């Protein structure tokens, strides 16, 4: 016996991961590292140099967050921010 509903198209929706910007990710990771008592600058530098995600705590999902983007994208964001706020020819 055929089910009447088998002819209907079922919808399946996957919630997209939050669309955090690189800036959002860096701030959240920094805060998570601070909350756990780490020096956020040292830990993030260790991650950027080595690529080893264990420099980043899993607290507040920080390790997963930082791995959403490539390290060069995050470093680019840091350099853009720094240069925007520290140029001498303003």
Coordinates of C-alpha atoms in Angstrom, one line a residue, residues 15-84:
X15 CA 20.9 26.1 10.3
X16 CA 23.9 27.9 8.9
X17 CA 26.8 28.5 11.3
X18 CA 26.7 32.0 12.7
X19 CA 28.2 34.5 10.2
X20 CA 30.7 35.9 12.6
X21 CA 33.1 38.4 11.1
X22 CA 36.8 38.0 11.5
X23 CA 36.6 40.8 14.1
X24 CA 33.9 39.0 16.0
X25 CA 35.9 35.8 16.1
X26 CA 39.0 37.5 17.3
X27 CA 37.2 39.3 20.1
X28 CA 35.3 36.1 21.2
X29 CA 38.5 34.1 21.2
X30 CA 40.4 36.8 23.1
X31 CA 37.6 36.9 25.8
X32 CA 37.5 33.2 26.1
X33 CA 41.2 33.0 26.7
X34 CA 41.0 35.8 29.3
X35 CA 38.2 34.0 31.1
X36 CA 40.3 30.9 31.4
X37 CA 43.2 32.8 32.8
X38 CA 45.5 32.7 29.8
X39 CA 47.4 35.6 28.3
X40 CA 45.4 36.0 25.1
X41 CA 48.1 37.7 23.1
X42 CA 50.7 35.0 23.8
X43 CA 48.2 32.2 23.1
X44 CA 47.0 33.8 19.8
X45 CA 50.5 34.5 18.6
X46 CA 51.4 30.8 19.3
X47 CA 48.4 29.8 17.2
X48 CA 49.2 32.1 14.4
X49 CA 52.9 31.1 14.2
X50 CA 52.4 27.3 14.6
X51 CA 48.9 26.7 13.3
X52 CA 48.4 24.4 16.4
X53 CA 44.8 24.9 17.6
X54 CA 45.6 23.7 21.0
X55 CA 47.0 27.2 21.8
X56 CA 43.3 28.2 21.8
X57 CA 41.0 27.1 24.6
X58 CA 37.8 25.2 23.8
X59 CA 36.0 27.3 26.4
X60 CA 33.1 29.2 24.8
X61 CA 33.8 27.2 21.6
X62 CA 36.8 29.5 20.9
X63 CA 38.9 26.8 19.2
X64 CA 36.1 26.0 16.7
X65 CA 35.5 29.7 16.1
X66 CA 39.1 30.5 15.3
X67 CA 39.3 27.6 12.9
X68 CA 36.4 28.9 10.8
X69 CA 38.8 31.2 9.0
X70 CA 42.3 30.7 7.7
X71 CA 45.1 32.2 9.8
X72 CA 46.1 34.5 7.0
X73 CA 42.6 36.0 6.9
X74 CA 42.7 36.7 10.6
X75 CA 46.2 38.2 10.4
X76 CA 45.0 40.3 7.5
X77 CA 42.2 41.6 9.6
X78 CA 44.6 42.5 12.5
X79 CA 46.9 44.3 10.2
X80 CA 44.1 46.3 8.5
X81 CA 42.8 47.3 11.9
X82 CA 46.2 48.3 13.2
X83 CA 47.0 50.3 10.1
X84 CA 43.7 52.1 10.1

